[in-house]
Each structure stands twice: as C-alpha cells, then as structure tokens.
XYZ file of C-alpha atoms in Angstrom:
655
model
C -11.405 -10.661 -1.458
C -9.679 -13.958 -1.856
C -6.377 -15.772 -2.186
C -5.129 -17.053 -5.535
C -2.325 -19.492 -6.239
C -1.243 -21.897 -8.919
C 1.303 -23.110 -11.410
C 2.005 -23.820 -15.046
C 4.269 -26.729 -15.981
C 5.376 -26.365 -19.643
C 4.886 -29.612 -21.508
C 1.966 -30.688 -19.358
C 1.595 -32.715 -16.205
C -0.533 -35.132 -14.231
C -3.916 -33.880 -13.018
C -3.510 -35.394 -9.569
C -0.022 -33.950 -9.058
C -1.023 -30.507 -10.350
C -4.134 -30.455 -8.160
C -2.115 -31.492 -5.104
C 0.414 -28.685 -5.515
C -2.229 -26.046 -6.306
C -4.268 -27.151 -3.307
C -1.288 -26.958 -0.911
C -0.398 -23.516 -2.207
C -3.965 -22.262 -1.849
C -4.311 -23.731 1.642
C -1.427 -21.500 2.748
C -3.798 -18.608 2.004
C -6.760 -19.853 4.038
C -6.771 -16.612 6.068
C -7.492 -14.695 2.838
C -10.440 -16.923 2.030
C -11.867 -18.890 4.952
C -15.273 -19.523 3.360
C -14.380 -22.047 0.643
C -11.604 -23.416 -1.521
C -11.319 -24.880 -4.986
C -8.874 -26.305 -7.524
C -8.963 -26.588 -11.323
C -6.419 -28.282 -13.577
C -5.671 -28.717 -17.269
C -3.196 -31.576 -17.519
C -2.263 -31.110 -21.194
C -1.165 -27.532 -20.470
C 0.315 -28.251 -17.034
C -2.080 -25.752 -15.413
C -3.171 -25.939 -11.786
C -5.296 -23.141 -10.302
C -6.031 -22.901 -6.575
C -8.405 -20.513 -4.843
C -9.480 -19.540 -1.332
C -12.763 -17.641 -1.130
C -13.919 -14.825 1.109
C -17.512 -14.499 -0.050
C -18.484 -10.866 -0.718
C -20.625 -10.870 -3.883
C -22.892 -13.744 -4.896
C -22.527 -15.965 -1.857
C -23.900 -18.967 -3.735
C -22.006 -21.695 -5.581
C -22.477 -19.623 -8.752
C -19.663 -17.399 -7.469
C -17.275 -20.239 -6.608
C -13.742 -20.306 -8.031
C -11.693 -21.221 -9.963
C -14.342 -20.380 -12.559
C -14.661 -21.403 -16.208
C -16.590 -19.778 -19.020
C -19.561 -21.784 -20.249
C -17.839 -22.318 -23.592
C -14.851 -23.910 -21.848
C -12.321 -21.524 -23.396
C -11.385 -19.472 -20.320
C -10.588 -20.326 -16.703
C -9.704 -17.893 -13.932
C -8.670 -17.611 -10.306
C -9.476 -14.061 -9.244
C -8.852 -11.910 -6.163
C -10.552 -8.556 -5.717
C -13.601 -6.617 -6.785
C -14.669 -4.994 -10.062
C -16.895 -2.185 -8.890
C -18.361 -1.322 -12.294
C -19.108 -4.893 -13.311
C -22.851 -4.256 -13.503
C -22.274 -1.567 -16.146
C -19.971 -3.962 -17.998
C -22.676 -6.630 -17.894
C -25.053 -4.137 -19.454
C -22.506 -3.418 -22.210
C -22.120 -7.125 -22.913
C -25.864 -7.618 -23.043
C -26.293 -4.632 -25.377
C -23.637 -6.111 -27.664
C -25.360 -9.480 -27.674
C -22.282 -11.021 -26.059
C -23.774 -12.015 -22.720
C -24.130 -15.686 -21.791
C -26.887 -17.183 -19.727
C -25.573 -15.699 -16.484
C -25.126 -18.311 -13.774
C -25.036 -15.753 -10.975
C -24.225 -12.099 -10.233
C -20.502 -12.270 -9.366
C -17.970 -9.883 -10.880
C -15.723 -12.873 -11.649
C -18.236 -14.157 -14.175
C -18.505 -10.671 -15.681
C -14.726 -10.539 -16.031
C -14.595 -13.818 -17.943
C -17.038 -12.692 -20.590
C -15.538 -9.218 -20.858
C -12.227 -10.903 -21.699
C -13.912 -13.188 -24.212
C -15.563 -10.188 -25.886
C -12.759 -7.614 -25.893
C -9.522 -9.413 -25.030
C -7.559 -9.130 -21.786
C -5.948 -5.693 -22.228
C -9.088 -3.992 -23.541
C -11.188 -5.529 -20.749
C -8.685 -4.369 -18.131
C -8.922 -0.817 -19.428
C -12.695 -0.936 -18.866
C -12.501 -2.216 -15.291
C -12.743 0.015 -12.243
C -11.632 -2.002 -9.261
C -8.922 -3.758 -7.333
C -7.773 -7.156 -8.474
C -5.091 -9.696 -9.208
C -5.823 -12.768 -11.285
C -4.492 -15.629 -13.375
C -6.343 -16.447 -16.587
C -5.905 -19.497 -18.799
C -7.011 -19.123 -22.432
C -7.479 -22.472 -24.152
C -7.773 -20.837 -27.577
C -4.405 -19.066 -27.422
C -2.792 -21.577 -25.031
C -1.558 -18.766 -22.790
C -1.491 -17.971 -19.090
C -1.974 -14.279 -18.258
C -1.320 -12.669 -14.873
C -2.778 -9.197 -14.262
C -2.927 -6.616 -11.485
C -5.044 -3.506 -10.819
C -3.986 0.063 -11.585
C -2.391 0.886 -8.228
C -1.527 -2.571 -6.952
C -4.155 -2.780 -4.233
C -4.102 -6.559 -4.621
C -0.751 -8.377 -4.542
C 0.561 -10.885 -7.066
C 3.916 -12.697 -6.894
C 5.349 -14.981 -9.555
C 8.517 -16.754 -10.651
C 9.985 -20.149 -11.447
C 10.200 -22.948 -8.939
C 12.056 -25.843 -10.518
C 10.276 -26.550 -13.808
C 7.050 -24.850 -12.676
C 6.006 -21.251 -13.190
C 4.290 -20.390 -9.900
C 2.124 -17.453 -8.803
C 0.217 -16.457 -5.668
C -1.280 -13.638 -3.625
C 1.407 -14.063 -0.969
C 4.911 -15.464 -0.867
C 3.957 -18.067 1.733
C 1.894 -19.855 -0.915
C 4.941 -20.123 -3.189
C 6.848 -21.562 -0.235
C 4.308 -24.416 -0.163
C 5.602 -25.681 -3.522
C 7.518 -28.956 -2.973
C 10.801 -27.753 -4.535
C 10.806 -24.198 -3.156
C 14.441 -23.307 -2.407
C 15.100 -19.639 -3.227
C 18.134 -17.500 -2.396
C 17.985 -14.217 -0.535
C 18.381 -11.134 -2.750
C 20.768 -8.691 -1.074
C 19.926 -5.937 -3.545
C 16.310 -6.209 -2.411
C 17.435 -6.175 1.230
C 19.420 -2.996 0.543
C 16.349 -1.355 -0.995
C 14.335 -2.466 2.027
C 16.764 -0.718 4.375
C 16.325 2.519 2.458
C 12.543 2.471 2.185
C 11.273 -0.011 4.853
C 9.711 -2.114 2.068
C 10.983 -4.009 -0.974
C 9.965 -2.020 -4.084
C 8.376 -3.735 -7.096
C 9.214 -5.663 -9.148
C 11.686 -7.118 -6.656
C 11.047 -9.384 -3.708
C 13.363 -10.584 -0.982
C 13.947 -13.765 -3.037
C 16.085 -13.919 -6.157
C 14.039 -14.764 -9.249
C 10.667 -14.077 -7.625
C 8.849 -10.938 -8.778
C 5.968 -8.682 -7.877
C 3.870 -7.923 -10.912
C 3.933 -4.094 -11.196
C 0.617 -2.247 -10.853
C -1.466 -1.614 -14.005
C 0.267 -4.371 -15.923
C -0.144 -7.879 -17.265
C 2.318 -10.575 -18.254
C 1.604 -13.501 -20.567
C 3.286 -16.921 -20.721
C 2.717 -19.385 -23.571
C 2.074 -23.000 -22.632
C 5.378 -23.980 -24.213
C 7.396 -21.296 -22.371
C 11.040 -22.096 -21.739
C 11.728 -22.894 -18.099
C 13.101 -19.740 -16.475
C 11.770 -17.375 -19.154
C 10.423 -14.086 -17.740
C 8.589 -11.949 -20.317
C 8.501 -8.218 -19.672
C 5.175 -7.081 -18.166
C 3.047 -4.832 -20.388
C 1.237 -1.770 -19.011
C -2.447 -1.345 -19.849
C -2.689 2.043 -18.043
C -0.126 4.563 -16.809
C -0.418 7.055 -13.964
C 2.677 8.774 -15.340
C 0.903 9.336 -18.661
C -2.191 10.589 -16.853
C -0.144 13.148 -14.902
C 1.669 14.302 -18.047
C -1.619 14.646 -19.932
C -3.060 16.557 -16.989
C -0.480 19.313 -17.445
C -2.343 20.453 -20.540
C -5.852 19.933 -19.189
C -5.783 21.743 -15.852
C -8.984 22.483 -13.961
C -9.146 26.250 -13.395
C -12.444 26.977 -11.652
C -12.238 26.193 -7.934
C -15.950 25.785 -7.192
C -16.337 23.494 -10.190
C -13.329 21.490 -9.000
C -14.854 21.064 -5.531
C -18.189 20.028 -7.027
C -16.532 17.552 -9.382
C -14.390 15.937 -6.684
C -17.437 15.521 -4.452
C -19.391 13.995 -7.357
C -16.632 11.565 -8.335
C -15.846 10.525 -4.755
C -19.551 10.027 -4.048
C -19.829 7.731 -7.064
C -16.691 5.865 -5.978
C -18.055 5.387 -2.465
C -21.410 4.187 -3.823
C -19.658 1.685 -6.117
C -17.527 0.396 -3.286
C -20.467 -0.052 -0.933
C -21.712 -2.843 -3.209
C -21.640 -5.923 -0.985
C -23.688 -8.933 0.038
C -22.077 -8.922 3.509
C -21.824 -6.338 6.350
C -19.764 -3.243 5.487
C -18.191 -0.351 7.432
C -15.236 2.043 7.398
C -12.049 2.949 9.221
C -12.213 6.409 10.787
C -9.106 8.106 12.148
C -10.666 11.559 12.335
C -8.234 12.842 9.705
C -9.167 14.466 6.410
C -9.243 11.424 4.133
C -11.083 8.873 6.258
C -13.525 11.569 7.407
C -14.495 12.566 3.852
C -15.004 8.902 2.879
C -17.229 8.296 5.910
C -19.103 11.574 5.355
C -19.955 10.573 1.784
C -20.898 7.054 2.904
C -23.230 8.400 5.559
C -24.773 10.900 3.137
C -25.877 7.989 0.937
C -26.775 5.503 3.678
C -30.225 4.739 5.035
C -28.833 3.849 8.464
C -25.749 4.741 10.529
C -22.494 3.621 8.939
C -20.360 1.385 11.119
C -17.030 3.097 11.828
C -13.951 1.885 13.695
C -10.916 3.431 15.321
C -8.296 2.576 17.904
C -6.483 4.846 20.302
C -3.305 4.806 22.378
C -2.749 6.157 25.853
C 0.237 8.162 24.572
C -1.262 11.523 23.586
C 0.966 12.271 20.587
C -0.162 9.007 18.973
C -3.821 8.994 19.974
C -6.390 9.987 17.333
C -9.382 8.373 18.990
C -10.771 11.616 20.432
C -10.684 13.269 17.009
C -12.391 10.298 15.372
C -15.073 10.187 18.052
C -16.002 13.835 17.450
C -16.293 13.312 13.697
C -18.343 10.138 14.204
C -20.714 11.955 16.577
C -21.179 14.826 14.130
C -21.901 12.479 11.218
C -24.076 10.151 13.282
C -22.200 6.926 12.605
C -22.388 3.739 14.675
C -18.903 4.145 16.086
C -16.755 1.490 17.750
C -13.571 2.514 19.510
C -10.861 0.519 21.234
C -8.106 1.945 23.392
C -5.048 -0.251 23.044
C -2.439 -0.616 25.733
C 1.221 -1.137 24.959
C 1.110 -4.856 25.696
C -1.708 -5.499 23.210
C 0.188 -3.636 20.495
C 3.466 -5.398 21.288
C 1.736 -8.788 21.140
C 1.247 -8.208 17.403
C 5.014 -8.093 16.771
C 5.628 -11.882 16.714
C 2.908 -12.218 14.051
C 4.463 -9.715 11.635
C 7.036 -11.925 9.835
C 4.328 -14.448 8.970
C 1.867 -11.735 8.033
C 4.150 -9.985 5.535
C 6.347 -12.872 4.271
C 9.254 -10.567 3.404
C 10.903 -7.806 5.434
C 8.401 -4.980 5.908
C 8.947 -2.260 8.499
C 6.273 0.416 8.311
C 5.545 0.385 12.040
C 1.952 1.500 11.451
C 1.457 -2.130 10.437
C 0.688 -2.727 14.124
C -2.227 -0.286 14.630
C -3.468 -1.107 11.117
C -3.760 -4.772 12.051
C -5.424 -3.925 15.347
C -8.093 -1.703 13.774
C -8.695 -4.364 11.109
C -9.178 -6.992 13.807
C -11.597 -4.673 15.611
C -13.607 -4.060 12.439
C -13.715 -7.778 11.565
C -15.698 -8.445 14.713
C -18.567 -6.495 13.132
C -18.130 -6.370 9.325
C -16.509 -8.249 6.444
C -15.695 -5.197 4.294
C -14.215 -1.840 5.380
C -13.584 1.303 3.334
C -10.463 3.344 4.078
C -9.169 6.840 3.341
C -5.831 5.716 1.924
C -4.322 7.431 -1.153
C -5.677 10.922 -0.477
C -2.187 12.082 0.509
C -0.488 10.727 -2.607
C -3.085 12.001 -5.077
C -3.873 15.374 -3.518
C -0.654 16.429 -1.760
C -1.088 15.631 1.896
C 2.369 14.834 3.268
C 4.570 17.364 4.994
C 7.145 16.962 2.218
C 4.489 18.059 -0.275
C 3.596 21.109 1.801
C 7.093 22.315 2.642
C 9.356 20.586 0.137
C 9.429 23.113 -2.695
C 9.770 26.164 -0.414
C 12.362 24.470 1.743
C 14.462 23.437 -1.238
C 14.259 26.954 -2.711
C 15.331 28.622 0.534
C 18.092 26.170 1.355
C 19.524 26.430 -2.159
C 20.089 30.147 -1.582
C 22.458 29.448 1.307
C 26.169 28.978 0.584
C 27.245 25.337 0.810
C 29.493 25.877 3.904
C 26.598 27.520 5.744
C 24.244 24.652 4.826
C 26.759 22.116 6.092
C 27.191 24.030 9.357
C 23.416 24.297 9.776
C 23.041 20.562 9.202
C 25.798 19.768 11.685
C 24.185 21.893 14.392
C 20.752 20.390 13.829
C 22.172 16.874 13.733
C 23.935 17.368 17.049
C 20.803 18.445 18.917
C 18.975 15.776 20.898
C 15.322 15.425 19.832
C 13.886 15.805 23.328
C 14.863 19.501 23.880
C 13.471 20.363 20.455
C 10.232 18.590 21.288
C 9.990 20.359 24.651
C 10.481 23.767 23.052
C 7.927 22.958 20.366
C 5.350 21.927 22.952
C 5.936 25.213 24.779
C 5.436 27.457 21.735
C 2.775 25.337 20.004
C -0.185 27.073 21.719
C 1.097 30.396 20.353
C 0.966 29.210 16.729
C -1.980 28.752 14.361
C -2.902 25.099 13.936
C -1.515 24.711 10.419
C 1.941 25.799 11.642
C 2.028 23.379 14.566
C 4.262 20.318 14.167
C 3.724 17.076 16.032
C 6.902 15.287 17.172
C 8.998 18.342 16.312
C 12.247 16.695 17.429
C 11.943 14.088 14.690
C 11.084 16.765 12.126
C 14.228 18.691 13.071
C 16.270 15.519 12.560
C 14.755 15.170 9.068
C 15.732 18.746 8.299
C 19.303 18.009 9.356
C 19.453 15.163 6.821
C 18.317 17.222 3.839
C 20.038 20.590 4.201
C 22.886 19.521 1.898
C 20.647 18.054 -0.807
C 21.780 19.501 -4.166
C 18.335 19.264 -5.825
C 14.653 18.804 -5.086
C 14.806 15.188 -6.299
C 17.718 14.480 -3.957
C 15.906 16.137 -1.066
C 12.761 14.146 -1.797
C 14.708 10.876 -1.864
C 16.326 11.678 1.484
C 12.945 12.526 3.007
C 11.639 9.144 1.847
C 14.675 7.224 3.081
C 14.989 5.469 6.404
C 18.646 4.613 5.738
C 20.569 7.141 3.635
C 23.449 4.725 3.026
C 21.906 1.232 2.980
C 24.801 -0.314 1.051
C 26.940 0.374 4.136
C 24.397 -1.365 6.367
C 23.778 -4.543 4.347
C 26.725 -6.904 4.020
C 27.362 -7.237 0.283
C 24.557 -4.767 -0.415
C 24.133 -2.621 -3.485
C 21.363 -0.401 -4.797
C 19.617 -0.840 -8.133
C 16.790 1.028 -9.918
C 13.278 -0.262 -9.290
C 10.104 -0.083 -11.364
C 8.986 3.301 -10.004
C 12.426 4.817 -10.668
C 12.213 3.659 -14.273
C 8.756 5.197 -14.544
C 10.100 8.532 -13.259
C 13.124 8.335 -15.561
C 10.746 7.883 -18.493
C 9.341 11.380 -17.943
C 10.124 13.649 -20.877
C 7.760 16.469 -19.858
C 8.866 18.796 -17.026
C 6.499 18.605 -14.074
C 5.710 21.022 -11.298
C 7.736 19.933 -8.227
C 4.560 18.990 -6.346
C 3.312 16.873 -9.251
C 6.699 15.200 -9.407
C 6.665 14.349 -5.690
C 3.083 13.072 -5.599
C 3.623 10.972 -8.730
C 6.715 9.380 -7.244
C 4.860 8.680 -3.986
C 1.942 7.084 -5.823
C 4.181 4.879 -7.964
C 6.063 3.266 -5.094
C 5.269 4.355 -1.534
C 1.523 3.997 -2.085
C 1.566 0.661 -3.891
C 4.538 -1.024 -2.207
C 4.043 0.263 1.343
C 0.598 1.669 2.151
C -1.561 -0.689 0.106
C 0.433 -3.807 0.914
C 0.461 -2.907 4.615
C -3.322 -2.635 4.660
C -3.861 -5.728 2.505
C -1.776 -8.044 4.722
C -2.936 -6.525 8.024
C -6.601 -6.859 7.052
C -6.469 -10.169 5.194
C -4.721 -11.761 8.169
C -8.138 -11.475 9.864
C -10.157 -12.111 6.655
C -11.288 -8.490 6.252
C -11.667 -6.956 2.793
C -10.573 -3.313 2.511
C -11.564 -0.877 -0.243
C -10.052 2.482 -1.231
C -12.449 5.010 -2.850
C -9.662 7.517 -3.591
C -8.207 4.942 -5.998
C -11.301 4.845 -8.161
C -10.021 5.303 -11.718
C -12.111 8.438 -12.319
C -10.953 10.049 -9.073
C -7.287 9.297 -9.828
C -7.501 10.635 -13.376
C -9.274 13.745 -12.077
C -6.514 14.263 -9.485
C -3.955 14.292 -12.307
C -5.675 17.402 -13.703
C -5.907 19.302 -10.414
C -3.325 22.135 -10.336
C -0.830 22.336 -7.442
C -2.502 25.474 -6.048
C -5.639 23.410 -5.356
C -3.636 20.749 -3.560
C -1.255 22.736 -1.330
C -2.229 26.206 -0.135
C -1.405 28.419 2.851
C 0.864 25.827 4.431
C -1.713 23.033 4.253
C -2.034 20.003 2.046
C -5.117 18.479 0.386
C -6.829 21.858 -0.003
C -9.368 20.524 -2.468
C -10.249 17.465 -0.371
C -10.675 19.721 2.653
C -13.210 21.864 0.786
C -15.331 18.791 0.093
C -15.097 17.696 3.717
C -16.034 21.160 5.055
C -19.416 20.736 3.356
C -20.109 17.871 5.751
C -17.935 18.418 8.839
C -16.964 21.700 10.564
C -13.346 22.653 9.913
C -12.682 22.873 13.656
C -13.191 19.112 13.996
C -10.601 18.111 11.393
C -8.040 20.923 11.052
C -4.988 19.914 13.030
C -1.315 19.088 12.381
C -0.582 16.188 10.051
C 0.242 12.987 11.912
C 0.713 9.410 10.863
C -1.051 6.283 12.088
C 1.868 5.226 14.234
C 3.120 3.873 17.546
C 5.554 5.294 20.150
C 8.368 3.258 18.639
C 11.301 5.320 19.918
C 10.171 5.059 23.534
C 9.276 1.371 23.288
C 12.745 0.484 21.996
C 14.247 2.208 25.028
C 11.755 0.541 27.363
C 9.515 -2.512 26.987
C 11.094 -3.683 23.690
C 14.678 -3.097 24.787
C 15.468 -6.705 25.734
C 13.819 -8.139 22.598
C 15.678 -5.681 20.387
C 18.955 -6.263 22.180
C 18.728 -9.992 21.518
C 17.973 -9.618 17.806
C 20.647 -6.942 17.393
C 23.440 -8.539 19.378
C 26.790 -8.414 17.522
C 27.184 -12.204 17.776
C 23.799 -12.808 16.199
C 24.413 -10.240 13.460
C 27.781 -11.783 12.593
C 26.272 -15.259 12.528
C 23.458 -14.256 10.170
C 25.704 -12.152 7.975
C 23.043 -9.713 6.796
C 23.990 -6.457 8.510
C 27.152 -4.607 9.484
C 27.396 -5.230 13.269
C 29.443 -2.083 13.949
C 26.946 0.170 12.206
C 24.019 -1.426 14.045
C 25.832 -1.153 17.368
C 26.494 2.559 16.765
C 22.865 3.335 15.887
C 21.520 1.293 18.798
C 23.873 2.980 21.249
C 22.918 6.486 20.099
C 19.252 5.595 20.339
C 19.385 4.050 23.812
C 21.340 7.039 25.122
C 18.615 9.386 23.894
C 21.091 11.375 21.845
C 19.179 10.581 18.646
C 15.961 8.853 17.657
C 16.872 5.950 15.386
C 13.675 4.001 16.063
C 12.614 3.659 12.429
C 16.094 2.637 11.293
C 16.351 0.055 14.061
C 12.834 -1.200 13.291
C 13.996 -1.940 9.741
C 16.824 -4.124 11.018
C 14.609 -5.756 13.642
C 11.904 -6.658 11.132
C 14.517 -8.130 8.792
C 16.045 -10.139 11.627
C 12.655 -11.390 12.814
C 11.726 -12.297 9.234
C 15.030 -14.151 8.791
C 14.402 -16.161 11.951
C 11.019 -17.347 10.640
C 11.749 -17.913 6.952
C 15.460 -18.734 6.749
C 16.030 -20.854 9.853
C 17.748 -24.093 8.973
C-alpha cells in the first residue's frame, strides 16, 4: 500500500519545478508510505510522478517507485496489490514477453503486462486492489486507473494549467495554485448519504475516478479537458449475466464459495511483512479468519476492540470465535474518552466531509493492529455481495405488505410510529427479546422503528430502498443553495435494461455506491492514517463474479441474510458462536451527543456559527438538535453529518 501523486503540464515544463511540485504532493501522503519516497519527471511531456512507499512485497530497491520499464517506454506510480501477479508473470514468460526481472514486485509485473497486452486488457487480467498513473512514451498519454470496486482511492482534476492526481485530496491541496470552490451539490449528496458519491468530491472540478475504470489524457490535452472514464469491467453486467446462469445445487454452491474464498484468502496472505486480520465475531470476518487459520502453519493474529456499552460491544463474541479457531487474539476495550479523542483527527483523515460514525472504531482497531502487523485482512463486502443488511432481509416482504395497505392507513401508521420516542420502544424490545428466536431479535429496536416510520409511505421498492439508505430525506432543505443530482451509481442503475429480482437490485445498488464510496474509503483512510494495509478477500474478482450467479434464495432465507456464507462458516465454527442479530460496527452516538459531546456539538451547531458559514439552514439544524437533546427522537446520525461537515469546513476552508 502506498500513496501516489503527480501532475501533467501540457506543453512541457521544467524538471526541477515538476519534481518540486510532485515531491510536495507526495510528502502530504507520508502516512500512506512512511518507508520511502521517490519522484520521476519527464520535462518534455510536463510529467511529474511522486510516490510514498509502504513496503509490502519486495522490500529491496528493486521494488522502489516511481518505476520505469527497462525499455524506457513506460513509467508508473502505483498504489495497491495485484494478488495474481505471479500467474501473470508466468503468462508473460510463456509468451516470451518477460524482461530480465529486477525483483519480485507486482509493480514490475504490471508494467510488462501493460507493455504486452495494453492497459485495458492488462486490467481485465488483474485480480487486486489498486490505483495508478501510467505514462506511455510511445503513445504520449497519461492513464489513470482504479480497481474493480474502488478499494484504492484516486482523485484528479485541473489545478491552474496542471492536471493533478493523488490518492487523497490533501495531496492536491499541496499544489502551489490550489484554490478550489466548494461544491454544494456534493454537500447535498453528502447530507443524504453521509459520504460524497463518485465521481463527485466536495470541490468543484475535482473528481473521483469511478471503480473499474480508466481515463486517458494525451500530452497535448487542452487545459480543463475532462475525458469520460472508460469501464474495463462492470458489476452491473456481471449481475445481469448471472440471471441466466444461476447456481441451483446448494451443496455445490457451498463447496464452490468455500473454494473460491480459500483461494482469495491464500492470494491475499502473500506478504513480505507481518500479516493478521480484523475479527468482530460476525459472519464475514469470522469466515475470513477461519479460512486463514485453516491454511496457516501457526496461529493467525487477530484484532478486535470493545466498548463498555453492551449494545455496541462485540468483543465477547470475537473472543469466543478466536478461542475456537485458535488464533493469537489481541483485544482492546476502549473507553469513551479514547474514542472521542479520535474526533479531532477525522477532518484531516478524510479530507472531505465523511460521516459514517464507525470511522472511529475502525481507526482504533487499525491502530491496534498496526502495533503488531503491517497488513490486515477484513470481512468487508460480504453484506453487499451476499445480502447481509436488514434492508435485504426484510425489504421485499415489508414493501409487499405495506403496499397492500390503503394510503391513508399507511400515513396514519407512519405518523404514530414517528411520534413515539425511541426509548420506550427499546425498553419493550429488551423485555420481549428473550422470548424470541435469535434471528427475530432486533438490536436498537427504537432506531429500527424510526426507520419504519420513514418508509411506510414509499410508493415503490426503489423509493423505500433510497429512504432506508438516506440519513437526510430532504437534503436540499438542509443545505443552503443545495440541489441533488444523479451520481455514477445512479447512472449505472438507470442503465439496467433487464429486470432484476428485488434483492439483486438492492445488493447491486449497495455495491456500486455504499460499498465503494463509504465502506472501502472509510477503511482505507482509517487504516492508512496509521500506515496499515487492509485487504478484502470477498472482493476477489472470482468471488464477486460467483456472487452474481447466486440466487436470492441462497442469500436470504428464513429471516436471515448471507445464508450461503453462513453455511461455509458453520463448517469451521459452531452456529451458536456466530448466530445473533445483525449489528453494525458503531458507537453510542445518540447518547454521546446528549452527554460528553453536547458542548462540542453545541458550539459547532450554534445558529450564529451556521449563519456565518452559510452551509446549512440554521432553523432546520436547531429543530433537529432540540428534538434530539430532549430525547423525543434520535437524530444522532443526521447531526453527525452536519458536525462532520462543520469540522471539515473549519480545517479546510478557514481563511
């Protein structure tokens, strides 16, 4: 894992000036690559590549970057890992296209794969996570590319007369003429989702490269020109194709998922530095660790954190799974002060407003792991690929049942639910929970009832899904001058011409945006802030393409999600250790905003401050804050959105 940054100045430039800018940009990413740094320039093309290295494979100088091909045609600054690069090396050697290898890094393999097959064809062969910039002297082009799901970030846009790119926005801000304007459409989208969806960023004219795509700029590009990115792979197309190639036999499906995940785990355990895994005790992280341990010659190092608040503490569950599997387990119980101390770091960690509050425990578990390892595998993406969220489990049935009710009755039902304070609902749920089977138990039932109140009037499944995924249902009323616009994932969904099963439609939509723009970016920034590389076996290309062929009945069954993943896990861990209500990796945000964070929040959300900054409607914020502090409603996530935007504004827009 590394940090990449650089620029292209059409018409050429001075080597010293280009190197100075590229170096300053790369130095802003030192946390991503503390082991080494490098710069490469091509004055006649105006190219300056910067790189910060976190050494994972080939720790010698043979793996240093930026890297050039021996023929001098290609140069690259690369972030990520290509897990199948050894197989690709073998292909190159069999084709007589291999050079005299200088080392055993995947970066070198990438260069010669591109020389042999071209960029797009090479990308289609790669299994991995990556973002890179590639200069081709023969075609005089700069190509930016990103992995299939967007595990690795890549931002780009024009800064004066320079086309700039980097792993994080802070590196672009190191350019000497950086002076962007805030994008209120992006801020409006942030208020709805708690993240800024691709291809937008919080800055006008600066883009995220969408997952599974590349964009190419000629050396003589017009200043300000922004070619449309080109997809080299499409999850949407995989899901559509999977409709006609369903897997029917359940035992064969279980066997195949175990085989593919085992291969993915083995690939991702390739490392020249210490490696471990996050373990929450849930389905996804447990199956990854189980398959790691099954292939390991010694106990796998696993890491988890816990909270004193019972509804948010998963440490006991993780400890039981670790004991059963025989891992070398490290656990840290975090008090409220330790968690709250992370908050001032968040605006600098994420560079643009980002408000998934699990960013706090994610950073803490990454920091814990970094004390022992340099690489950690995670269980992310199991929910999106195999139907693990509550909306996947209940969404279709709920929409079908609600649609049978007359509209006036639905409105009345929603009004009643919306008027009920969450605490009585939670108290009742805790009282009846022991009487229910585990798969019918609901953690934080008061919040779930509030969600139900929001969706009862939804006219369609798509509308209900959007409301379930929204933090703010009317963000254009919250953001001053705000308006909503379609994003990349919406366009991908609109491009569907084949009807999909409702579950397939929901999981595809989640994977296209929530997974790439929230989950993966949250983990990347939280881990790279402490120089930890994270890897996601569920996002192995073969696993993802297999998931597209799995029928809904093997994903959601009997009121439970991820049925197929569970069957694999039950071969390694007793069901009693992992079967429990779905819960997120979260913090007691609602209570903290009424208690220890009350003064901090009150300062950031004061009407005078809001009017001075001009981002949010002060009356709307005051209403939501008042209802939350009174306990009448839980608006913690909504308020966290505003707070993270305000804190970000203080750090990046002051002066």
